Coordinates of C-alpha atoms and ligand atoms in Angstrom, one line a residue:
M12 CA 22.7 -2.7 0.4
L13 CA 21.8 0.5 2.2
V14 CA 21.7 -1.4 5.5
T15 CA 25.1 -2.8 4.9
L16 CA 26.6 0.6 4.0
Q17 CA 24.9 2.2 6.9
K18 CA 26.5 -0.2 9.3
L19 CA 29.9 0.3 7.9
F20 CA 29.7 4.1 8.0
Q21 CA 28.2 4.0 11.5
E22 CA 31.3 2.4 12.8
S23 CA 33.3 5.2 11.4
L24 CA 31.0 7.9 12.6
D25 CA 31.0 6.4 16.1
I26 CA 34.6 7.3 16.2
V27 CA 34.6 10.6 14.2
A28 CA 31.3 12.2 15.2
P29 CA 31.8 12.6 19.0
K30 CA 35.0 14.5 18.2
Y31 CA 33.2 17.1 16.1
A32 CA 29.6 17.1 17.4
G33 CA 30.2 16.0 20.9
K34 CA 27.7 13.3 20.5
N35 CA 26.9 10.2 18.3
V36 CA 25.1 10.8 15.0
N37 CA 23.4 8.4 12.6
A38 CA 25.0 7.7 9.3
I39 CA 23.2 9.4 6.4
I40 CA 23.7 7.2 3.3
M41 CA 21.8 7.8 0.1
V42 CA 21.7 6.5 -3.4
S43 CA 23.7 8.8 -5.7
V44 CA 21.3 10.4 -8.1
R45 CA 23.9 11.9 -10.5
A46 CA 26.2 9.8 -12.7
G47 CA 29.9 10.0 -11.9
F48 CA 29.3 10.5 -8.1
G49 CA 29.6 6.9 -7.1
D50 CA 26.9 4.5 -6.4
Y51 CA 26.0 5.8 -3.0
Q52 CA 26.8 8.9 -1.0
C53 CA 27.5 9.6 2.7
N54 CA 26.3 13.1 3.6
N55 CA 27.4 13.6 7.2
A56 CA 30.5 15.7 6.9
M57 CA 28.9 19.0 6.1
Q58 CA 26.8 19.1 9.2
L59 CA 29.6 17.8 11.5
S60 CA 32.0 20.5 10.2
K61 CA 29.4 23.2 10.9
L62 CA 28.8 22.0 14.4
H63 CA 32.5 21.8 15.1
N64 CA 33.4 25.3 13.6
K65 CA 30.7 27.2 15.4
G66 CA 32.4 30.0 17.5
K67 CA 35.9 28.6 16.9
P68 CA 38.8 30.7 15.6
K69 CA 39.7 30.0 11.9
T70 CA 42.9 28.2 12.9
E71 CA 40.9 25.5 14.8
Q72 CA 38.2 25.0 12.1
K73 CA 37.8 21.9 10.0
S74 CA 36.6 22.1 6.5
P75 CA 33.8 19.7 5.4
F76 CA 36.4 18.0 3.2
D77 CA 38.7 17.4 6.2
V78 CA 35.8 15.8 8.1
A79 CA 34.7 13.8 5.0
S80 CA 38.2 12.5 4.6
E81 CA 38.4 11.4 8.2
I82 CA 35.0 9.6 8.0
A83 CA 36.2 7.8 4.8
A84 CA 39.5 6.8 6.5
N85 CA 37.8 5.3 9.5
V86 CA 35.4 3.0 7.5
P87 CA 36.4 -0.6 8.5
E88 CA 37.9 -3.1 6.2
N89 CA 35.1 -4.8 4.1
D90 CA 34.2 -6.6 0.9
V91 CA 31.6 -4.1 -0.2
I92 CA 33.2 -0.8 -0.9
A93 CA 35.8 -0.4 -3.6
K94 CA 36.5 3.3 -3.1
C95 CA 35.4 6.1 -0.8
E96 CA 36.0 9.5 -2.5
P97 CA 35.6 12.6 -0.4
V98 CA 34.4 15.6 -2.4
N99 CA 33.7 18.7 -0.4
G100 CA 31.3 17.6 2.3
F101 CA 30.3 14.4 0.6
I102 CA 31.8 11.0 0.2
N103 CA 31.1 9.2 -3.0
I104 CA 30.9 5.5 -2.4
Y105 CA 31.8 3.0 -5.2
L106 CA 30.8 -0.6 -4.7
K107 CA 33.1 -3.5 -5.5
E108 CA 32.1 -5.3 -8.7
D109 CA 32.7 -8.6 -6.9
F110 CA 30.3 -7.7 -4.3
I111 CA 27.6 -6.8 -6.8
K112 CA 28.3 -10.0 -8.7
A113 CA 27.9 -12.0 -5.5
E114 CA 24.6 -10.3 -4.8
I115 CA 23.2 -11.3 -8.2
K116 CA 24.4 -14.9 -7.8
R117 CA 22.7 -15.0 -4.4
L118 CA 19.5 -13.8 -6.0
L119 CA 19.8 -16.4 -8.7
A120 CA 20.5 -19.1 -6.2
T121 CA 17.4 -18.3 -4.2
G122 CA 15.2 -17.6 -7.2
S123 CA 13.7 -14.5 -5.6
P124 CA 14.9 -11.3 -4.0
I125 CA 15.3 -11.7 -0.2
P126 CA 13.0 -9.4 1.8
P127 CA 14.2 -7.1 4.6
E128 CA 13.3 -8.0 8.1
V129 CA 10.4 -6.2 9.7
P130 CA 9.8 -5.7 13.4
Y131 CA 6.2 -6.8 13.5
K132 CA 4.4 -10.0 13.2
R133 CA 0.7 -9.3 12.8
V134 CA -0.5 -6.5 10.5
V135 CA -4.1 -5.4 10.1
V136 CA -4.8 -3.5 6.9
D137 CA -8.2 -1.8 6.8
F138 CA -8.9 -1.0 3.2
S139 CA -11.6 -0.8 0.5
S140 CA -14.3 -0.4 3.1
P141 CA -17.3 0.7 1.0
N142 CA -20.7 1.5 2.4
I143 CA -23.5 -0.9 2.0
A144 CA -26.2 0.2 -0.4
K145 CA -24.3 3.3 -1.3
P146 CA -22.2 3.5 -4.4
L147 CA -18.8 2.0 -4.4
H148 CA -17.0 5.0 -5.9
V149 CA -13.6 5.4 -7.5
G150 CA -12.2 6.5 -4.1
H151 CA -13.0 3.0 -2.8
L152 CA -11.3 1.6 -5.9
R153 CA -8.2 3.6 -5.0
S154 CA -8.4 2.3 -1.4
T155 CA -8.8 -1.3 -2.7
I156 CA -5.8 -1.0 -5.1
I157 CA -3.5 0.8 -2.7
G158 CA -4.6 -1.3 0.3
D159 CA -4.0 -4.5 -1.5
T160 CA -0.5 -3.5 -2.4
I161 CA 0.3 -2.5 1.1
C162 CA -0.9 -6.0 2.2
R163 CA 1.3 -7.6 -0.4
L164 CA 4.3 -5.6 0.7
Y165 CA 3.9 -6.8 4.3
E166 CA 3.1 -10.3 3.0
Y167 CA 6.4 -10.3 1.1
C168 CA 8.4 -9.2 4.1
L169 CA 6.7 -11.6 6.5
G170 CA 7.2 -14.6 4.1
I171 CA 3.5 -15.0 3.3
P172 CA 2.5 -15.6 -0.3
E173 CA 1.5 -12.2 -1.8
G174 CA -2.2 -11.9 -2.3
G175 CA -3.0 -13.5 1.0
V176 CA -4.0 -17.0 1.8
D177 CA -7.4 -17.5 0.4
V178 CA -9.6 -15.6 2.8
D179 CA -13.3 -16.1 3.1
P180 CA -15.0 -12.7 2.4
V181 CA -17.4 -13.5 5.2
C182 CA -15.0 -14.3 8.0
D183 CA -15.5 -16.2 11.2
W184 CA -13.7 -13.7 13.5
A185 CA -14.4 -15.7 16.6
A186 CA -12.4 -18.5 15.1
V187 CA -9.6 -16.1 14.1
E188 CA -9.4 -14.8 17.6
K189 CA -9.3 -18.3 19.1
A190 CA -6.5 -19.4 16.7
I191 CA -4.5 -16.3 17.7
E192 CA -5.1 -17.0 21.4
D193 CA -4.1 -20.7 21.0
E194 CA -0.9 -19.8 19.1
G195 CA 0.1 -17.4 21.8
E196 CA 3.8 -16.6 21.7
N197 CA 4.4 -18.9 18.7
A198 CA 2.0 -17.0 16.5
K199 CA 2.7 -17.2 12.8
P200 CA 3.1 -13.9 11.0
A201 CA -0.1 -12.7 9.5
V202 CA -1.5 -9.9 7.4
I203 CA -5.2 -9.5 8.2
R204 CA -7.0 -7.9 5.3
T205 CA -10.1 -6.3 6.7
N206 CA -13.1 -4.6 5.0
H207 CA -14.6 -2.1 7.4
V208 CA -17.8 -1.8 5.5
G209 CA -20.4 0.7 6.5
D210 CA -23.1 -1.7 7.2
W211 CA -24.8 0.0 10.2
G212 CA -26.4 3.3 10.8
T213 CA -29.5 5.3 10.5
Q214 CA -29.8 4.9 6.7
F215 CA -30.9 1.3 7.2
G216 CA -34.1 2.5 8.8
M217 CA -35.1 4.1 5.5
L218 CA -33.9 1.2 3.4
I219 CA -35.6 -1.5 5.4
A220 CA -38.9 0.5 5.5
Q221 CA -38.7 0.9 1.8
L222 CA -38.0 -2.8 1.3
K223 CA -41.0 -3.8 3.4
L224 CA -43.1 -1.5 1.4
E225 CA -42.0 -2.7 -2.0
A226 CA -41.9 -6.4 -1.0
P227 CA -43.8 -7.3 2.1
D228 CA -42.9 -11.0 1.6
F229 CA -39.2 -10.3 1.1
K230 CA -38.3 -13.1 3.5
E231 CA -39.8 -15.8 1.3
K232 CA -38.9 -14.3 -1.9
M233 CA -36.4 -11.5 -2.2
P234 CA -37.6 -9.2 -5.0
D235 CA -35.5 -7.9 -7.7
I236 CA -35.1 -4.4 -6.3
G237 CA -32.9 -3.5 -9.3
D238 CA -29.4 -2.2 -8.5
L239 CA -29.0 -1.2 -4.9
V240 CA -28.0 2.4 -5.7
T241 CA -31.3 3.2 -7.5
F242 CA -33.0 1.4 -4.6
Y243 CA -31.1 3.7 -2.2
K244 CA -32.1 6.7 -4.2
R245 CA -35.8 5.6 -4.3
A246 CA -35.8 5.2 -0.5
K247 CA -34.0 8.5 0.1
A248 CA -36.5 10.4 -2.1
H249 CA -39.4 8.8 -0.3
F250 CA -37.7 9.6 3.1
D251 CA -37.2 13.3 2.1
E252 CA -40.8 13.9 0.9
D253 CA -43.0 11.8 3.2
L254 CA -43.1 12.7 6.8
E255 CA -45.0 9.6 7.7
F256 CA -42.4 7.5 6.1
K257 CA -39.6 9.4 7.9
E258 CA -41.2 8.4 11.2
E259 CA -41.6 4.8 10.1
A260 CA -37.9 4.8 9.1
R261 CA -37.0 6.1 12.6
R262 CA -39.0 3.4 14.3
T263 CA -37.4 0.8 12.0
V264 CA -33.9 1.9 13.1
V265 CA -34.8 1.3 16.7
K266 CA -36.2 -2.1 15.9
L267 CA -33.1 -3.0 14.0
Q268 CA -30.9 -1.9 16.9
S269 CA -32.8 -4.2 19.2
H270 CA -32.4 -7.0 16.6
S271 CA -36.1 -7.4 16.0
P272 CA -36.3 -10.5 13.7
D273 CA -38.0 -8.9 10.6
E274 CA -35.9 -5.8 10.5
Y275 CA -32.8 -7.8 11.2
A276 CA -33.6 -10.3 8.4
A277 CA -34.3 -7.4 6.0
W278 CA -31.0 -5.8 7.0
K279 CA -29.1 -9.0 6.3
K280 CA -30.7 -9.3 2.9
I281 CA -29.7 -5.8 1.9
C282 CA -26.1 -6.5 3.1
E283 CA -26.0 -9.7 1.1
L284 CA -27.0 -8.0 -2.1
S285 CA -24.4 -5.3 -1.6
R286 CA -21.7 -7.8 -0.7
A287 CA -22.3 -9.8 -3.9
D288 CA -22.0 -6.5 -5.9
F289 CA -18.7 -5.6 -4.3
Q290 CA -17.4 -9.1 -4.7
V291 CA -17.6 -8.8 -8.5
I292 CA -15.2 -6.0 -8.4
Y293 CA -12.8 -7.8 -5.9
D294 CA -12.8 -10.8 -8.2
M295 CA -12.0 -8.7 -11.2
L296 CA -9.1 -7.1 -9.4
K297 CA -8.1 -10.5 -7.7
V298 CA -8.2 -8.8 -4.3
S299 CA -9.0 -10.9 -1.3
I300 CA -10.4 -9.2 1.7
A301 CA -12.5 -10.3 4.7
E302 CA -15.5 -8.3 5.9
C303 CA -15.5 -7.0 9.4
G304 CA -18.0 -4.2 9.1
E305 CA -19.2 -1.6 11.5
S306 CA -22.1 -3.8 12.7
F307 CA -19.5 -6.3 14.0
Y308 CA -18.2 -3.8 16.6
N309 CA -21.7 -2.9 17.9
P310 CA -21.6 -5.1 21.0
L311 CA -18.1 -4.0 21.8
I312 CA -18.8 -0.3 21.8
P313 CA -20.4 -0.1 25.3
V314 CA -17.6 -2.3 26.7
V315 CA -14.9 0.0 25.2
I316 CA -16.7 3.1 26.4
K317 CA -16.8 1.7 29.9
M318 CA -13.1 1.1 29.8
M319 CA -12.5 4.7 28.7
E320 CA -14.8 6.0 31.4
D321 CA -13.0 3.9 34.0
E322 CA -9.7 5.4 32.9
G323 CA -11.1 8.9 33.1
K324 CA -11.0 9.3 29.4
A325 CA -14.6 10.2 28.7
E326 CA -16.7 13.1 29.8
L327 CA -20.1 14.6 29.1
D328 CA -20.2 17.7 26.9
N329 CA -23.7 19.0 26.0
G330 CA -25.1 15.6 26.5
A331 CA -22.6 13.8 24.3
L332 CA -19.9 11.6 25.8
C333 CA -16.5 12.8 24.5
W334 CA -12.8 12.5 24.9
F335 CA -10.8 15.7 24.5
R336 CA -7.3 15.3 23.4
D337 CA -6.1 18.5 25.1
G338 CA -8.6 18.4 28.0
K339 CA -12.0 20.0 27.9
P340 CA -11.7 23.6 26.6
D341 CA -12.4 26.4 29.1
P342 CA -15.7 28.0 27.8
D343 CA -14.5 31.4 28.9
A344 CA -11.1 31.2 27.2
P345 CA -10.7 33.5 24.2
K346 CA -11.2 31.4 21.1
S347 CA -8.4 31.3 18.6
K348 CA -8.9 29.5 15.3
K349 CA -6.2 27.1 16.1
G350 CA -7.4 26.4 19.6
Q351 CA -10.8 25.6 18.3
S352 CA -9.7 22.9 15.8
A353 CA -7.4 21.3 18.4
S354 CA -10.3 20.8 20.7
I355 CA -12.6 18.9 18.4
P356 CA -13.5 16.0 20.6
L357 CA -13.8 12.3 19.9
I358 CA -17.5 11.5 20.2
L359 CA -18.0 8.3 22.0
R360 CA -21.8 8.6 22.3
K361 CA -23.9 11.1 20.6
T362 CA -26.4 13.3 22.4
D363 CA -29.3 11.0 21.3
G364 CA -27.5 8.1 22.8
G365 CA -26.5 6.6 19.4
Y366 CA -23.0 5.5 18.4
G367 CA -21.3 7.0 15.3
Y368 CA -18.2 6.7 13.2
D369 CA -15.9 7.6 16.1
S370 CA -17.4 5.1 18.5
T371 CA -17.1 2.3 16.0
D372 CA -13.4 3.1 15.2
M373 CA -12.6 3.1 18.9
A374 CA -14.1 -0.3 19.3
A375 CA -12.2 -1.4 16.1
I376 CA -8.8 -0.3 17.3
Y377 CA -9.4 -1.9 20.7
Y378 CA -10.4 -5.2 19.0
R379 CA -7.4 -5.1 16.6
T380 CA -4.8 -4.3 19.2
Q381 CA -6.1 -6.2 22.2
R382 CA -7.9 -9.2 20.7
L383 CA -6.2 -9.8 17.4
H384 CA -2.9 -8.6 19.0
A385 CA -1.9 -6.6 15.9
D386 CA 1.4 -4.8 16.2
K387 CA 0.8 -2.7 13.1
I388 CA -2.5 -1.3 11.8
V389 CA -2.9 0.5 8.5
Y390 CA -6.0 2.4 7.5
C391 CA -6.3 3.3 3.9
T392 CA -8.8 6.0 3.0
D393 CA -8.9 9.4 1.2
H394 CA -6.8 12.0 3.1
G395 CA -10.0 13.9 4.1
Q396 CA -10.3 11.4 7.0
A397 CA -6.8 12.1 8.3
P398 CA -8.0 14.2 11.3
H399 CA -10.5 11.5 12.3
F400 CA -7.7 8.8 12.5
D401 CA -5.4 11.2 14.2
L402 CA -7.9 11.6 17.0
I403 CA -8.6 7.8 17.1
F404 CA -4.9 7.0 17.4
A405 CA -4.4 9.7 20.0
A406 CA -7.2 8.2 22.1
A407 CA -5.9 4.7 21.6
K408 CA -2.5 5.8 22.7
A409 CA -4.0 7.5 25.8
M410 CA -5.6 4.1 26.6
G411 CA -2.2 2.4 26.1
W412 CA -3.4 0.3 23.2
V413 CA -0.9 1.5 20.6
E414 CA 2.5 3.0 20.6
M415 CA 3.0 5.9 18.3
G416 CA 6.8 6.3 18.3
P417 CA 9.0 6.8 15.2
D418 CA 7.6 3.6 13.7
P419 CA 4.0 4.0 14.8
E420 CA 1.8 1.0 15.4
A421 CA -1.2 2.7 13.8
V422 CA -0.9 4.6 10.6
H423 CA -3.3 6.3 8.2
V424 CA -2.4 5.9 4.6
G425 CA -4.3 8.8 2.9
F426 CA -4.7 9.5 -0.8
G427 CA -6.0 12.2 -3.1
L428 CA -9.1 12.5 -5.2
V429 CA -9.6 10.9 -8.5
K430 CA -10.1 13.5 -11.2
D431 CA -11.0 13.2 -14.9
T432 CA -8.9 14.7 -17.7
S433 CA -10.8 18.0 -17.5
G434 CA -9.9 18.3 -13.8
Q435 CA -13.4 17.4 -12.5
K436 CA -14.1 14.9 -9.8
F437 CA -14.2 11.6 -11.7
K438 CA -17.5 9.8 -12.0
T439 CA -18.2 6.5 -13.6
R440 CA -21.1 6.5 -16.1
S441 CA -23.7 5.1 -13.7
G442 CA -22.0 6.1 -10.5
D443 CA -22.1 2.6 -8.9
T444 CA -20.5 -0.8 -8.8
V445 CA -21.9 -1.4 -12.3
G446 CA -20.0 1.7 -13.4
L447 CA -16.8 0.5 -11.9
R448 CA -17.2 -2.9 -13.6
L449 CA -17.8 -1.2 -16.9
L450 CA -14.7 0.9 -16.4
L451 CA -12.5 -2.1 -15.8
D452 CA -14.1 -3.9 -18.8
E453 CA -13.4 -0.8 -20.9
A454 CA -9.7 -1.0 -19.9
V455 CA -9.6 -4.7 -20.9
G456 CA -11.4 -4.0 -24.1
K457 CA -9.0 -1.3 -25.1
V458 CA -6.0 -3.6 -24.4
H459 CA -7.6 -6.3 -26.5
A460 CA -7.8 -3.9 -29.4
I461 CA -4.1 -2.9 -29.0
L462 CA -3.2 -6.6 -29.0
K463 CA -5.1 -7.3 -32.2
E464 CA -3.3 -4.5 -33.9
R465 CA 0.2 -5.1 -32.6
S466 CA 0.7 -8.6 -31.3
A467 CA -1.2 -10.8 -33.8
N468 CA 2.1 -12.3 -34.9
R469 CA 3.1 -13.3 -31.3
M470 CA -0.1 -14.8 -30.0
T471 CA -3.2 -16.6 -31.2
E472 CA -6.8 -15.2 -31.1
E473 CA -7.5 -17.6 -28.3
E474 CA -4.7 -16.4 -26.1
M475 CA -5.7 -12.8 -26.4
P476 CA -8.6 -12.4 -24.0
E477 CA -6.7 -13.7 -21.0
I478 CA -3.7 -11.6 -21.8
A479 CA -5.9 -8.5 -22.4
Q480 CA -7.6 -9.2 -19.0
K481 CA -4.3 -9.2 -17.2
V482 CA -2.8 -6.2 -18.9
G483 CA -6.1 -4.2 -18.7
I484 CA -6.5 -4.6 -15.0
A485 CA -2.8 -4.1 -14.5
A486 CA -3.0 -0.8 -16.4
V487 CA -5.7 0.6 -14.1
K488 CA -3.9 -0.6 -11.0
Y489 CA -0.5 0.7 -12.0
A490 CA -1.7 4.1 -13.1
D491 CA -3.0 4.6 -9.6
L492 CA -0.1 3.1 -7.7
S493 CA 2.6 4.9 -9.8
S494 CA 1.3 8.4 -8.9
Q495 CA 2.2 9.7 -5.5
R496 CA -0.8 8.7 -3.4
T497 CA -1.3 12.0 -1.5
K498 CA -1.8 13.9 -4.8
D499 CA -5.0 13.9 -6.7
Y500 CA -4.9 11.4 -9.5
V501 CA -6.1 11.8 -13.0
F502 CA -7.9 8.8 -14.5
S503 CA -7.0 8.7 -18.2
F504 CA -7.2 5.6 -20.4
D505 CA -4.9 7.3 -22.9
R506 CA -2.2 7.8 -20.4
M507 CA -2.5 4.4 -18.7
L508 CA -2.4 2.5 -22.0
N509 CA 0.5 4.4 -23.4
L510 CA 3.0 1.9 -24.8
K511 CA 6.0 4.0 -23.8
G512 CA 6.8 5.6 -20.5
N513 CA 6.0 4.6 -16.9
T514 CA 2.9 2.4 -17.6
A515 CA 2.0 -1.2 -16.9
V516 CA 1.8 -1.9 -20.6
Y517 CA 5.3 -0.7 -21.2
L518 CA 6.7 -2.6 -18.3
M519 CA 4.9 -5.8 -19.1
Y520 CA 6.3 -5.6 -22.7
A521 CA 9.8 -5.3 -21.1
Y522 CA 9.1 -8.3 -19.0
A523 CA 7.8 -10.4 -21.9
R524 CA 10.7 -9.4 -24.1
I525 CA 13.1 -11.1 -21.7
S526 CA 11.0 -14.3 -21.9
S527 CA 11.1 -14.1 -25.6
I528 CA 15.0 -13.7 -25.6
F529 CA 15.2 -16.9 -23.5
G530 CA 13.1 -18.6 -26.1
K531 CA 15.3 -17.4 -28.9
A532 CA 18.4 -18.5 -27.0
G533 CA 16.8 -22.0 -26.7
T534 CA 16.7 -21.9 -22.9
T535 CA 14.2 -21.5 -20.1
K536 CA 14.2 -19.8 -16.7
E537 CA 14.3 -23.1 -15.0
A538 CA 17.4 -24.2 -16.9
L539 CA 19.1 -20.8 -16.2
L540 CA 18.3 -21.0 -12.5
E541 CA 20.4 -24.1 -12.2
T542 CA 23.7 -22.3 -13.0
P543 CA 23.7 -19.1 -11.0
E544 CA 27.5 -19.0 -11.0
A545 CA 27.5 -18.1 -14.8
I546 CA 27.9 -14.3 -14.2
V547 CA 31.1 -12.8 -15.6
L548 CA 31.8 -9.2 -16.6
S549 CA 32.8 -8.0 -20.1
E550 CA 36.3 -6.8 -20.8
V551 CA 34.9 -4.0 -23.0
A552 CA 34.6 -0.9 -20.8
E553 CA 31.3 0.3 -22.3
E554 CA 29.6 -3.1 -22.1
R555 CA 30.9 -3.6 -18.6
A556 CA 29.5 -0.3 -17.4
A557 CA 26.0 -1.2 -18.7
E558 CA 26.3 -4.7 -17.0
V559 CA 27.3 -3.2 -13.7
A560 CA 24.7 -0.5 -13.8
L561 CA 22.0 -3.1 -14.4
M562 CA 23.3 -5.3 -11.6
I563 CA 23.6 -2.5 -9.1
H564 CA 20.0 -1.5 -9.8
I565 CA 18.8 -5.1 -9.3
A566 CA 20.8 -5.3 -6.0
R567 CA 19.1 -2.1 -4.8
F568 CA 15.6 -3.7 -4.7
Q569 CA 15.7 -4.4 -1.0
D570 CA 16.7 -0.7 -0.3
E571 CA 13.6 0.3 -2.2
V572 CA 11.4 -2.1 -0.2
V573 CA 12.8 -0.6 3.0
S574 CA 12.0 2.9 2.0
T575 CA 8.5 1.9 0.8
L576 CA 7.9 0.3 4.2
K577 CA 8.8 3.5 5.9
D578 CA 6.2 5.8 4.3
L579 CA 4.0 3.3 2.4
Y580 CA 4.3 5.1 -0.8
P581 CA 3.8 2.5 -3.5
H582 CA 5.0 4.8 -6.3
R583 CA 8.5 4.3 -5.0
L584 CA 8.4 0.7 -6.2
C585 CA 6.9 1.8 -9.5
D586 CA 9.7 4.3 -10.1
Y587 CA 12.2 1.6 -9.2
L588 CA 10.6 -0.8 -11.6
Y589 CA 10.5 1.7 -14.4
N590 CA 14.1 2.6 -13.8
L591 CA 15.0 -1.1 -13.9
S592 CA 13.4 -1.4 -17.3
V593 CA 15.4 1.7 -18.5
K594 CA 18.6 0.0 -17.3
I595 CA 17.6 -3.2 -19.2
S596 CA 17.1 -1.2 -22.4
D597 CA 20.6 0.4 -21.9
F598 CA 22.0 -3.1 -21.4
Y599 CA 20.4 -4.3 -24.7
E600 CA 21.8 -1.4 -26.5
K601 CA 25.4 -1.9 -25.3
C602 CA 25.5 -5.7 -24.9
R603 CA 24.7 -8.4 -27.4
V604 CA 23.0 -11.1 -25.5
I605 CA 22.8 -13.9 -28.1
T606 CA 26.4 -13.9 -29.1
D607 CA 28.8 -16.6 -30.3
D608 CA 30.9 -16.2 -27.1
A609 CA 29.2 -18.9 -25.0
V610 CA 30.5 -17.6 -21.7
M611 CA 29.3 -14.0 -22.3
R612 CA 26.0 -15.3 -23.6
E613 CA 25.4 -17.4 -20.5
S614 CA 26.3 -14.6 -18.3
R615 CA 24.0 -12.1 -20.0
L616 CA 21.1 -14.4 -20.0
H617 CA 21.6 -14.8 -16.3
M618 CA 21.7 -11.1 -15.8
L619 CA 18.5 -10.8 -17.7
L620 CA 17.0 -13.5 -15.5
A621 CA 18.0 -11.7 -12.4
A622 CA 16.3 -8.6 -13.8
Q623 CA 13.2 -10.5 -14.6
L624 CA 13.0 -12.1 -11.2
T625 CA 13.2 -8.7 -9.6
M626 CA 10.5 -7.3 -12.0
K627 CA 8.4 -10.3 -11.1
K628 CA 8.7 -9.5 -7.4
C629 CA 7.7 -5.9 -8.0
F630 CA 4.7 -7.0 -10.0
D631 CA 3.7 -9.4 -7.2
I632 CA 3.8 -6.6 -4.7
L633 CA 1.8 -4.3 -7.0
G634 CA -0.8 -7.0 -7.6
I635 CA 0.0 -7.3 -11.3
E636 CA 0.2 -10.6 -13.1
P637 CA 2.9 -10.4 -15.8
V638 CA 2.5 -12.3 -19.0
E639 CA 5.1 -14.2 -20.9
K640 CA 4.3 -12.8 -24.3
L641 CA 2.8 -9.5 -25.3
Ligands
LIG711 N1 -16.7 3.4 5.1 C1 -15.8 4.4 5.1 C2 -16.0 5.4 3.9 O1 -16.5 4.9 2.9 C3 -14.4 4.0 5.2 C4 -14.0 3.2 6.4 C5 -12.5 3.2 6.7 N2 -12.2 2.5 7.8 C6 -12.4 2.8 9.1 N3 -12.0 2.0 10.1 N4 -13.0 3.9 9.4 O2 -15.5 6.5 3.9

């Protein structure tokens, strides 16, 4: 709806603004937050009047109200707006009931809210991305949950089923590239879910050396090395205390880098074990993602470095090959604190000739933009990595691989730390994937207990485990997604399992309650979907107000998707969903659904269906599977 209103007001502003500002200005339309101030607001008049009045004698000045009135008067004839009411420098916009009704009927006719159009076709989302043999920590859990939702948001907008087409966790990237090449201009929209796992680096020397020590015949028979994290700790302790072993580890890295068969085989084994561990968590969360780890980019790094050198975008600094965003700093220049941080270079090749995190990410952004032809790339990590990505994006822009305008092609979606209820950094009991699995199991277990206590009359013992599984996982996901991602987030079972308030449990109850009303009314969603034209409004003012408020909120869904796309803050959708359930509650309070008046009853059941379809779409995007009874 915002888009429609923006267009209408833009037409008026194109006439009015040049008179007062001497130039064109964009229409500023917002949802009215306060009751009694219309459904939307236009906020341009204040600023236009200020611009106009500057330096003018009182007699020639225009009050914000005058300008607002003029804007309102120039809005073209339309079927959307019932009334534009200038108040000081604002215009309160009231929508036509017929328009809102038509929007709801359209939703019922299509069976699902229509997504906004997006200006890109192939999106790469780099998320989860744990490090092999190191613990998958709750930060990676956040990245997995937030990243999956961002994928789902794009999938929805691009008309791809949310959750992604079944991807193979071990992906054949050559085949993907070829398919993209073959499709050329006719490429189908795609969201490429990539796991940039840390599967390469010096730590593998130590791990492989330790593996060879503990199990010389690992190739024939992989030993049970226990969980990988304790294995990692064992290797690290050995590395730290035994000089001889340290040397051996170094030699091993070199051998691995030259793909010496034994070392390469050992590396593969360790990666496999780690992968299987991660997959357990992805399966529990129902997140699909394809691995394209650091090792994948190895052969590409020298190629990319060469390109940068050819473009004059690489220079030696103390033996390391670097790119300086603002040019190489003058060593004699006085050092200001700010100047120093601005000159931190991108390190393409380290002094020892090795490649690091920067080198790999340059190769990755090249690959994604030039070979996969992505027109949007999203990186989802904790916000501590923001400076790293800033530099990568700047270098890629300098190379002409990405555009970083108002809707940048590469974005970093950062998030805060996970804390426990006492404000400390959150740790799972065993600090590894096992710990994460136990954590998810615990959420499911707690929901199961709640169901036994509260829902025994609505479901059988047999039905409980599956419902508990869905609600438990949803609770963990939703708690994360509903808090503003850039803030630190407190992991608390008590809070996430609260039956009231902005929690998955509460929202899933609200959803299931609608299904239960359909049951009581002796109807089904399918039957209701066949008669979308059933919507009529009550003649009783109070009832009508609740009906309209609910329908307007439903019709606003697309606006919310548009704003979520802008800054990729999933909590916007959560807030929207929560407010929708509040509107549904108000609606129940004011309007009897199962009444003897057959026309009203049909209409209200349809309004509830529209609300439920919209809730369902929110759940789909948030990676939550709603349940029909709770
Ligand atoms: N493995 C990294 C970590 O655990 C995250 C990788 C993010 N993606 C990237 N392209 N750098 O911190």
